mmCIF file of N, CA and C in Angstrom:
data_model
loop_
_atom_site.group_PDB
_atom_site.id
_atom_site.type_symbol
_atom_site.label_atom_id
_atom_site.label_comp_id
_atom_site.label_asym_id
_atom_site.label_seq_id
_atom_site.Cartn_x
_atom_site.Cartn_y
_atom_site.Cartn_z
ATOM 1 N N UNK A 1 -29.160 13.844 -18.857
ATOM 2 C CA UNK A 1 -30.456 14.510 -18.771
ATOM 3 C C UNK A 1 -30.303 16.008 -18.459
ATOM 4 N N UNK A 2 -31.328 16.743 -18.808
ATOM 5 C CA UNK A 2 -31.291 18.197 -18.673
ATOM 6 C C UNK A 2 -31.053 18.646 -17.230
ATOM 7 N N UNK A 3 -31.702 17.994 -16.268
ATOM 8 C CA UNK A 3 -31.547 18.400 -14.863
ATOM 9 C C UNK A 3 -30.113 18.210 -14.378
ATOM 10 N N UNK A 4 -29.464 17.158 -14.843
ATOM 11 C CA UNK A 4 -28.071 16.902 -14.459
ATOM 12 C C UNK A 4 -27.160 17.938 -15.119
ATOM 13 N N UNK A 5 -27.408 18.237 -16.386
ATOM 14 C CA UNK A 5 -26.591 19.215 -17.097
ATOM 15 C C UNK A 5 -26.700 20.594 -16.444
ATOM 16 N N UNK A 6 -27.899 20.953 -15.998
ATOM 17 C CA UNK A 6 -28.086 22.233 -15.313
ATOM 18 C C UNK A 6 -27.271 22.285 -14.022
ATOM 19 N N UNK A 7 -27.258 21.193 -13.261
ATOM 20 C CA UNK A 7 -26.479 21.134 -12.022
ATOM 21 C C UNK A 7 -24.977 21.223 -12.321
ATOM 22 N N UNK A 8 -24.529 20.546 -13.357
ATOM 23 C CA UNK A 8 -23.119 20.596 -13.750
ATOM 24 C C UNK A 8 -22.735 22.022 -14.128
ATOM 25 N N UNK A 9 -23.590 22.686 -14.906
ATOM 26 C CA UNK A 9 -23.307 24.054 -15.334
ATOM 27 C C UNK A 9 -23.233 25.013 -14.144
ATOM 28 N N UNK A 10 -24.181 24.871 -13.199
ATOM 29 C CA UNK A 10 -24.174 25.741 -12.016
ATOM 30 C C UNK A 10 -22.907 25.537 -11.194
ATOM 31 N N UNK A 11 -22.540 24.271 -10.957
ATOM 32 C CA UNK A 11 -21.349 24.001 -10.156
ATOM 33 C C UNK A 11 -20.090 24.459 -10.883
ATOM 34 N N UNK A 12 -20.018 24.224 -12.191
ATOM 35 C CA UNK A 12 -18.846 24.656 -12.959
ATOM 36 C C UNK A 12 -18.657 26.165 -12.857
ATOM 37 N N UNK A 13 -19.747 26.908 -12.988
ATOM 38 C CA UNK A 13 -19.670 28.364 -12.879
ATOM 39 C C UNK A 13 -19.187 28.769 -11.486
ATOM 40 N N UNK A 14 -19.762 28.184 -10.460
ATOM 41 C CA UNK A 14 -19.360 28.473 -9.079
ATOM 42 C C UNK A 14 -17.873 28.166 -8.869
ATOM 43 N N UNK A 15 -17.446 26.983 -9.282
ATOM 44 C CA UNK A 15 -16.067 26.547 -9.062
ATOM 45 C C UNK A 15 -15.082 27.443 -9.799
ATOM 46 N N UNK A 16 -15.361 27.737 -11.065
ATOM 47 C CA UNK A 16 -14.432 28.534 -11.861
ATOM 48 C C UNK A 16 -14.418 29.994 -11.418
ATOM 49 N N UNK A 17 -15.520 30.485 -10.850
ATOM 50 C CA UNK A 17 -15.529 31.838 -10.283
ATOM 51 C C UNK A 17 -14.667 31.902 -9.023
ATOM 52 N N UNK A 18 -14.686 30.848 -8.214
ATOM 53 C CA UNK A 18 -13.913 30.793 -6.968
ATOM 54 C C UNK A 18 -12.421 30.559 -7.215
ATOM 55 N N UNK A 19 -12.116 29.718 -8.202
ATOM 56 C CA UNK A 19 -10.739 29.281 -8.443
ATOM 57 C C UNK A 19 -10.316 29.640 -9.866
ATOM 58 N N UNK A 20 -9.795 30.831 -10.043
ATOM 59 C CA UNK A 20 -9.371 31.241 -11.382
ATOM 60 C C UNK A 20 -8.093 30.505 -11.773
ATOM 61 N N UNK A 21 -7.974 30.199 -13.049
ATOM 62 C CA UNK A 21 -6.792 29.522 -13.563
ATOM 63 C C UNK A 21 -6.818 28.015 -13.425
ATOM 64 N N UNK A 22 -7.860 27.468 -12.829
ATOM 65 C CA UNK A 22 -7.971 26.008 -12.696
ATOM 66 C C UNK A 22 -8.856 25.448 -13.790
ATOM 67 N N UNK A 23 -8.700 24.161 -14.015
ATOM 68 C CA UNK A 23 -9.520 23.470 -15.005
ATOM 69 C C UNK A 23 -10.354 22.421 -14.284
ATOM 70 N N UNK A 24 -11.618 22.315 -14.637
ATOM 71 C CA UNK A 24 -12.521 21.352 -14.021
ATOM 72 C C UNK A 24 -12.884 20.291 -15.053
ATOM 73 N N UNK A 25 -12.677 19.024 -14.708
ATOM 74 C CA UNK A 25 -13.070 17.950 -15.631
ATOM 75 C C UNK A 25 -13.925 16.947 -14.874
ATOM 76 N N UNK A 26 -14.898 16.391 -15.557
ATOM 77 C CA UNK A 26 -15.872 15.487 -14.942
ATOM 78 C C UNK A 26 -15.538 14.055 -15.318
ATOM 79 N N UNK A 27 -15.446 13.180 -14.322
ATOM 80 C CA UNK A 27 -15.201 11.753 -14.531
ATOM 81 C C UNK A 27 -16.526 11.018 -14.317
ATOM 82 N N UNK A 28 -17.391 11.064 -15.300
ATOM 83 C CA UNK A 28 -18.742 10.528 -15.140
ATOM 84 C C UNK A 28 -18.775 9.017 -14.932
ATOM 85 N N UNK A 29 -17.755 8.326 -15.396
ATOM 86 C CA UNK A 29 -17.756 6.867 -15.244
ATOM 87 C C UNK A 29 -17.317 6.434 -13.849
ATOM 88 N N UNK A 30 -16.865 7.375 -13.012
ATOM 89 C CA UNK A 30 -16.326 7.009 -11.703
ATOM 90 C C UNK A 30 -17.227 7.395 -10.534
ATOM 91 N N UNK A 31 -18.364 8.008 -10.783
ATOM 92 C CA UNK A 31 -19.207 8.500 -9.702
ATOM 93 C C UNK A 31 -20.260 7.509 -9.243
ATOM 94 N N UNK A 32 -20.969 7.904 -8.193
ATOM 95 C CA UNK A 32 -22.067 7.099 -7.659
ATOM 96 C C UNK A 32 -23.156 8.040 -7.159
ATOM 97 N N UNK A 33 -24.373 7.518 -7.069
ATOM 98 C CA UNK A 33 -25.505 8.329 -6.614
ATOM 99 C C UNK A 33 -26.451 7.454 -5.810
ATOM 100 N N UNK A 34 -27.181 8.098 -4.928
ATOM 101 C CA UNK A 34 -28.213 7.414 -4.156
ATOM 102 C C UNK A 34 -29.551 8.017 -4.561
ATOM 103 N N UNK A 35 -30.429 7.184 -5.092
ATOM 104 C CA UNK A 35 -31.736 7.636 -5.570
ATOM 105 C C UNK A 35 -32.842 7.065 -4.701
ATOM 106 N N UNK A 36 -33.874 7.852 -4.491
ATOM 107 C CA UNK A 36 -35.078 7.360 -3.830
ATOM 108 C C UNK A 36 -36.107 7.113 -4.919
ATOM 109 N N UNK A 37 -36.639 5.903 -4.973
ATOM 110 C CA UNK A 37 -37.567 5.521 -6.036
ATOM 111 C C UNK A 37 -38.822 4.912 -5.443
ATOM 112 N N UNK A 38 -39.936 5.103 -6.142
ATOM 113 C CA UNK A 38 -41.202 4.499 -5.756
ATOM 114 C C UNK A 38 -41.673 3.623 -6.909
ATOM 115 N N UNK A 39 -41.921 2.356 -6.618
ATOM 116 C CA UNK A 39 -42.381 1.400 -7.618
ATOM 117 C C UNK A 39 -43.753 0.894 -7.217
ATOM 118 N N UNK A 40 -44.553 0.498 -8.191
ATOM 119 C CA UNK A 40 -45.856 -0.082 -7.902
ATOM 120 C C UNK A 40 -46.894 0.331 -8.924
ATOM 121 N N UNK A 41 -48.048 -0.340 -8.867
ATOM 122 C CA UNK A 41 -49.087 -0.110 -9.872
ATOM 123 C C UNK A 41 -50.334 0.552 -9.306
ATOM 124 N N UNK A 42 -50.327 0.974 -8.078
ATOM 125 C CA UNK A 42 -51.493 1.627 -7.501
ATOM 126 C C UNK A 42 -51.162 2.186 -6.138
ATOM 127 N N UNK A 43 -51.964 3.129 -5.658
ATOM 128 C CA UNK A 43 -51.657 3.778 -4.384
ATOM 129 C C UNK A 43 -51.439 2.801 -3.225
ATOM 130 N N UNK A 44 -52.162 1.703 -3.211
ATOM 131 C CA UNK A 44 -52.000 0.745 -2.115
ATOM 132 C C UNK A 44 -50.860 -0.244 -2.373
ATOM 133 N N UNK A 45 -50.243 -0.197 -3.563
ATOM 134 C CA UNK A 45 -49.171 -1.133 -3.907
ATOM 135 C C UNK A 45 -47.820 -0.446 -4.091
ATOM 136 N N UNK A 46 -47.736 0.839 -3.808
ATOM 137 C CA UNK A 46 -46.466 1.546 -3.966
ATOM 138 C C UNK A 46 -45.456 1.070 -2.930
ATOM 139 N N UNK A 47 -44.217 0.896 -3.381
ATOM 140 C CA UNK A 47 -43.120 0.530 -2.492
ATOM 141 C C UNK A 47 -41.972 1.502 -2.725
ATOM 142 N N UNK A 48 -41.403 2.004 -1.641
ATOM 143 C CA UNK A 48 -40.280 2.940 -1.747
ATOM 144 C C UNK A 48 -38.967 2.178 -1.569
ATOM 145 N N UNK A 49 -37.980 2.585 -2.366
ATOM 146 C CA UNK A 49 -36.660 1.957 -2.310
ATOM 147 C C UNK A 49 -35.588 3.023 -2.415
ATOM 148 N N UNK A 50 -34.443 2.759 -1.819
ATOM 149 C CA UNK A 50 -33.261 3.591 -2.014
ATOM 150 C C UNK A 50 -32.282 2.785 -2.855
ATOM 151 N N UNK A 51 -31.854 3.364 -3.961
ATOM 152 C CA UNK A 51 -30.976 2.679 -4.895
ATOM 153 C C UNK A 51 -29.604 3.346 -4.898
ATOM 154 N N UNK A 52 -28.555 2.565 -4.763
ATOM 155 C CA UNK A 52 -27.185 3.060 -4.912
ATOM 156 C C UNK A 52 -26.719 2.647 -6.306
ATOM 157 N N UNK A 53 -26.528 3.627 -7.172
ATOM 158 C CA UNK A 53 -26.238 3.351 -8.582
ATOM 159 C C UNK A 53 -25.051 4.185 -9.055
ATOM 160 N N UNK A 54 -24.523 3.814 -10.210
ATOM 161 C CA UNK A 54 -23.445 4.588 -10.818
ATOM 162 C C UNK A 54 -24.014 5.875 -11.418
ATOM 163 N N UNK A 55 -23.132 6.779 -11.776
ATOM 164 C CA UNK A 55 -23.568 8.040 -12.386
ATOM 165 C C UNK A 55 -24.320 7.771 -13.686
ATOM 166 N N UNK A 56 -23.812 6.859 -14.504
ATOM 167 C CA UNK A 56 -24.489 6.530 -15.756
ATOM 168 C C UNK A 56 -25.874 5.938 -15.489
ATOM 169 N N UNK A 57 -25.985 5.046 -14.512
ATOM 170 C CA UNK A 57 -27.286 4.457 -14.190
ATOM 171 C C UNK A 57 -28.248 5.517 -13.679
ATOM 172 N N UNK A 58 -27.756 6.468 -12.911
ATOM 173 C CA UNK A 58 -28.594 7.564 -12.440
ATOM 174 C C UNK A 58 -29.158 8.350 -13.622
ATOM 175 N N UNK A 59 -28.305 8.671 -14.579
ATOM 176 C CA UNK A 59 -28.757 9.423 -15.758
ATOM 177 C C UNK A 59 -29.822 8.645 -16.530
ATOM 178 N N UNK A 60 -29.640 7.342 -16.658
ATOM 179 C CA UNK A 60 -30.622 6.501 -17.353
ATOM 180 C C UNK A 60 -31.941 6.503 -16.595
ATOM 181 N N UNK A 61 -31.893 6.268 -15.290
ATOM 182 C CA UNK A 61 -33.121 6.172 -14.490
ATOM 183 C C UNK A 61 -33.874 7.498 -14.424
ATOM 184 N N UNK A 62 -33.166 8.617 -14.405
ATOM 185 C CA UNK A 62 -33.841 9.913 -14.356
ATOM 186 C C UNK A 62 -34.697 10.170 -15.592
ATOM 187 N N UNK A 63 -34.328 9.564 -16.715
ATOM 188 C CA UNK A 63 -35.131 9.722 -17.936
ATOM 189 C C UNK A 63 -36.531 9.144 -17.761
ATOM 190 N N UNK A 64 -36.654 8.151 -16.897
ATOM 191 C CA UNK A 64 -37.947 7.492 -16.701
ATOM 192 C C UNK A 64 -38.861 8.267 -15.749
ATOM 193 N N UNK A 65 -38.419 9.417 -15.251
ATOM 194 C CA UNK A 65 -39.324 10.290 -14.498
ATOM 195 C C UNK A 65 -40.351 10.925 -15.421
ATOM 196 N N UNK A 66 -39.970 11.087 -16.698
ATOM 197 C CA UNK A 66 -40.844 11.745 -17.667
ATOM 198 C C UNK A 66 -41.620 10.783 -18.555
ATOM 199 N N UNK A 67 -41.093 9.571 -18.753
ATOM 200 C CA UNK A 67 -41.728 8.606 -19.655
ATOM 201 C C UNK A 67 -41.631 7.203 -19.079
ATOM 202 N N UNK A 68 -42.601 6.361 -19.427
ATOM 203 C CA UNK A 68 -42.593 4.971 -18.960
ATOM 204 C C UNK A 68 -41.755 4.061 -19.849
ATOM 205 N N UNK A 69 -41.646 4.394 -21.134
ATOM 206 C CA UNK A 69 -40.965 3.543 -22.100
ATOM 207 C C UNK A 69 -40.001 4.374 -22.941
ATOM 208 N N UNK A 70 -38.782 3.861 -23.090
ATOM 209 C CA UNK A 70 -37.773 4.501 -23.941
ATOM 210 C C UNK A 70 -37.029 3.426 -24.725
ATOM 211 N N UNK A 71 -36.604 3.755 -25.936
ATOM 212 C CA UNK A 71 -35.793 2.830 -26.724
ATOM 213 C C UNK A 71 -34.322 3.079 -26.418
ATOM 214 N N UNK A 72 -33.493 2.144 -26.839
ATOM 215 C CA UNK A 72 -32.047 2.293 -26.668
ATOM 216 C C UNK A 72 -31.570 3.570 -27.345
ATOM 217 N N UNK A 73 -32.061 3.842 -28.526
ATOM 218 C CA UNK A 73 -31.671 5.044 -29.266
ATOM 219 C C UNK A 73 -32.052 6.320 -28.541
ATOM 220 N N UNK A 74 -33.242 6.350 -27.950
ATOM 221 C CA UNK A 74 -33.671 7.529 -27.212
ATOM 222 C C UNK A 74 -32.792 7.754 -25.985
ATOM 223 N N UNK A 75 -32.477 6.684 -25.270
ATOM 224 C CA UNK A 75 -31.623 6.795 -24.081
ATOM 225 C C UNK A 75 -30.228 7.266 -24.496
ATOM 226 N N UNK A 76 -29.694 6.698 -25.579
ATOM 227 C CA UNK A 76 -28.366 7.069 -26.068
ATOM 228 C C UNK A 76 -28.328 8.566 -26.420
ATOM 229 N N UNK A 77 -29.356 9.044 -27.115
ATOM 230 C CA UNK A 77 -29.409 10.450 -27.535
ATOM 231 C C UNK A 77 -29.499 11.395 -26.335
ATOM 232 N N UNK A 78 -30.331 11.046 -25.360
ATOM 233 C CA UNK A 78 -30.563 11.944 -24.229
ATOM 234 C C UNK A 78 -29.427 11.941 -23.206
ATOM 235 N N UNK A 79 -28.642 10.854 -23.149
ATOM 236 C CA UNK A 79 -27.583 10.769 -22.137
ATOM 237 C C UNK A 79 -26.175 10.969 -22.691
ATOM 238 N N UNK A 80 -25.980 10.713 -23.974
ATOM 239 C CA UNK A 80 -24.642 10.772 -24.595
ATOM 240 C C UNK A 80 -23.654 9.812 -23.945
ATOM 241 N N UNK A 81 -24.147 8.714 -23.401
ATOM 242 C CA UNK A 81 -23.279 7.683 -22.823
ATOM 243 C C UNK A 81 -22.747 6.834 -23.972
ATOM 244 N N UNK A 82 -21.438 6.534 -24.002
ATOM 245 C CA UNK A 82 -20.890 5.673 -25.069
ATOM 246 C C UNK A 82 -21.658 4.346 -25.145
ATOM 247 N N UNK A 83 -21.861 3.852 -26.363
ATOM 248 C CA UNK A 83 -22.749 2.705 -26.599
ATOM 249 C C UNK A 83 -22.410 1.489 -25.751
ATOM 250 N N UNK A 84 -21.135 1.116 -25.682
ATOM 251 C CA UNK A 84 -20.757 -0.079 -24.919
ATOM 252 C C UNK A 84 -21.064 0.099 -23.428
ATOM 253 N N UNK A 85 -20.768 1.274 -22.889
ATOM 254 C CA UNK A 85 -21.068 1.568 -21.488
ATOM 255 C C UNK A 85 -22.579 1.582 -21.254
ATOM 256 N N UNK A 86 -23.303 2.183 -22.175
ATOM 257 C CA UNK A 86 -24.759 2.262 -22.055
ATOM 258 C C UNK A 86 -25.372 0.869 -21.983
ATOM 259 N N UNK A 87 -24.976 -0.011 -22.884
ATOM 260 C CA UNK A 87 -25.506 -1.383 -22.890
ATOM 261 C C UNK A 87 -25.163 -2.115 -21.590
ATOM 262 N N UNK A 88 -23.945 -1.939 -21.109
ATOM 263 C CA UNK A 88 -23.513 -2.614 -19.876
ATOM 264 C C UNK A 88 -24.357 -2.158 -18.689
ATOM 265 N N UNK A 89 -24.590 -0.871 -18.581
ATOM 266 C CA UNK A 89 -25.376 -0.360 -17.455
ATOM 267 C C UNK A 89 -26.855 -0.706 -17.588
ATOM 268 N N UNK A 90 -27.371 -0.719 -18.806
ATOM 269 C CA UNK A 90 -28.770 -1.122 -19.000
ATOM 270 C C UNK A 90 -28.973 -2.585 -18.631
ATOM 271 N N UNK A 91 -28.034 -3.442 -19.019
ATOM 272 C CA UNK A 91 -28.146 -4.867 -18.679
ATOM 273 C C UNK A 91 -28.176 -5.047 -17.166
ATOM 274 N N UNK A 92 -27.332 -4.303 -16.453
ATOM 275 C CA UNK A 92 -27.320 -4.457 -14.990
ATOM 276 C C UNK A 92 -28.620 -3.953 -14.366
ATOM 277 N N UNK A 93 -29.282 -2.981 -14.980
ATOM 278 C CA UNK A 93 -30.572 -2.503 -14.466
ATOM 279 C C UNK A 93 -31.724 -3.456 -14.804
ATOM 280 N N UNK A 94 -31.483 -4.378 -15.735
ATOM 281 C CA UNK A 94 -32.522 -5.317 -16.173
ATOM 282 C C UNK A 94 -32.316 -6.739 -15.663
ATOM 283 N N UNK A 95 -31.309 -6.978 -14.827
ATOM 284 C CA UNK A 95 -31.043 -8.344 -14.364
ATOM 285 C C UNK A 95 -32.193 -8.857 -13.503
ATOM 286 N N UNK A 96 -32.482 -10.148 -13.589
ATOM 287 C CA UNK A 96 -33.620 -10.708 -12.848
ATOM 288 C C UNK A 96 -33.538 -10.533 -11.332
ATOM 289 N N UNK A 97 -32.330 -10.545 -10.766
ATOM 290 C CA UNK A 97 -32.208 -10.467 -9.315
ATOM 291 C C UNK A 97 -32.723 -9.125 -8.765
ATOM 292 N N UNK A 98 -32.344 -8.030 -9.411
ATOM 293 C CA UNK A 98 -32.772 -6.696 -8.974
ATOM 294 C C UNK A 98 -33.332 -5.943 -10.169
ATOM 295 N N UNK A 99 -34.393 -6.431 -10.742
ATOM 296 C CA UNK A 99 -34.943 -5.848 -11.968
ATOM 297 C C UNK A 99 -35.560 -4.484 -11.671
ATOM 298 N N UNK A 100 -34.875 -3.449 -12.132
ATOM 299 C CA UNK A 100 -35.365 -2.087 -11.976
ATOM 300 C C UNK A 100 -36.080 -1.668 -13.250
ATOM 301 N N UNK A 101 -35.528 -2.091 -14.394
ATOM 302 C CA UNK A 101 -36.139 -1.804 -15.694
ATOM 303 C C UNK A 101 -36.517 -3.116 -16.374
ATOM 304 N N UNK A 102 -37.559 -3.064 -17.184
ATOM 305 C CA UNK A 102 -37.945 -4.216 -17.997
ATOM 306 C C UNK A 102 -37.554 -3.926 -19.438
ATOM 307 N N UNK A 103 -36.910 -4.910 -20.075
ATOM 308 C CA UNK A 103 -36.562 -4.727 -21.482
ATOM 309 C C UNK A 103 -37.529 -5.487 -22.365
ATOM 310 N N UNK A 104 -37.598 -5.080 -23.622
ATOM 311 C CA UNK A 104 -38.587 -5.639 -24.530
ATOM 312 C C UNK A 104 -38.263 -7.018 -25.067
ATOM 313 N N UNK A 105 -36.985 -7.392 -25.155
ATOM 314 C CA UNK A 105 -36.630 -8.679 -25.761
ATOM 315 C C UNK A 105 -36.272 -9.708 -24.703
ATOM 316 N N UNK A 106 -36.265 -10.956 -25.114
ATOM 317 C CA UNK A 106 -35.842 -12.047 -24.239
ATOM 318 C C UNK A 106 -34.333 -12.196 -24.334
ATOM 319 N N UNK A 107 -33.741 -12.849 -23.363
ATOM 320 C CA UNK A 107 -32.305 -13.096 -23.376
ATOM 321 C C UNK A 107 -31.542 -12.087 -22.546
ATOM 322 N N UNK A 108 -30.227 -12.308 -22.453
ATOM 323 C CA UNK A 108 -29.390 -11.482 -21.593
ATOM 324 C C UNK A 108 -28.962 -10.172 -22.234
ATOM 325 N N UNK A 109 -28.799 -10.161 -23.553
ATOM 326 C CA UNK A 109 -28.282 -8.971 -24.235
ATOM 327 C C UNK A 109 -29.362 -7.953 -24.547
ATOM 328 N N UNK A 110 -28.892 -6.856 -25.116
ATOM 329 C CA UNK A 110 -29.800 -5.800 -25.553
ATOM 330 C C UNK A 110 -29.669 -5.695 -27.063
ATOM 331 N N UNK A 111 -30.781 -5.857 -27.761
ATOM 332 C CA UNK A 111 -30.749 -5.809 -29.215
ATOM 333 C C UNK A 111 -30.589 -4.370 -29.701
ATOM 334 N N UNK A 112 -30.455 -4.218 -30.987
ATOM 335 C CA UNK A 112 -30.059 -2.953 -31.586
ATOM 336 C C UNK A 112 -30.853 -1.730 -31.116
ATOM 337 N N UNK A 113 -32.154 -1.809 -31.042
ATOM 338 C CA UNK A 113 -32.890 -0.601 -30.612
ATOM 339 C C UNK A 113 -34.213 -0.961 -29.957
ATOM 340 N N UNK A 114 -34.138 -1.618 -28.779
ATOM 341 C CA UNK A 114 -35.369 -1.971 -28.073
ATOM 342 C C UNK A 114 -35.702 -0.964 -27.021
#
């Protein structure tokens, strides 16, 4: 997402200005984030939660700050997460035990572009 890319760019500039001759590489599959989220359908039904998620899951969830519904293709385009990783993280966000996202199809998998 754009907000994450802006933060990466700012930090990269800061780091490379401080440490000349070094190379900075991002291991996006190895990070974690803590998000504060509010769920509910009305002012009297809002519930606040703190979510500990992977970097990829954070990028996916941040997209839903702007829209209520996204397709697999839209998420793939906006995050640039490799397809297999994207599907794996989306499935974990849609599991019945801790359902954070609702998917359009029935079953455990994610179809081509839901």
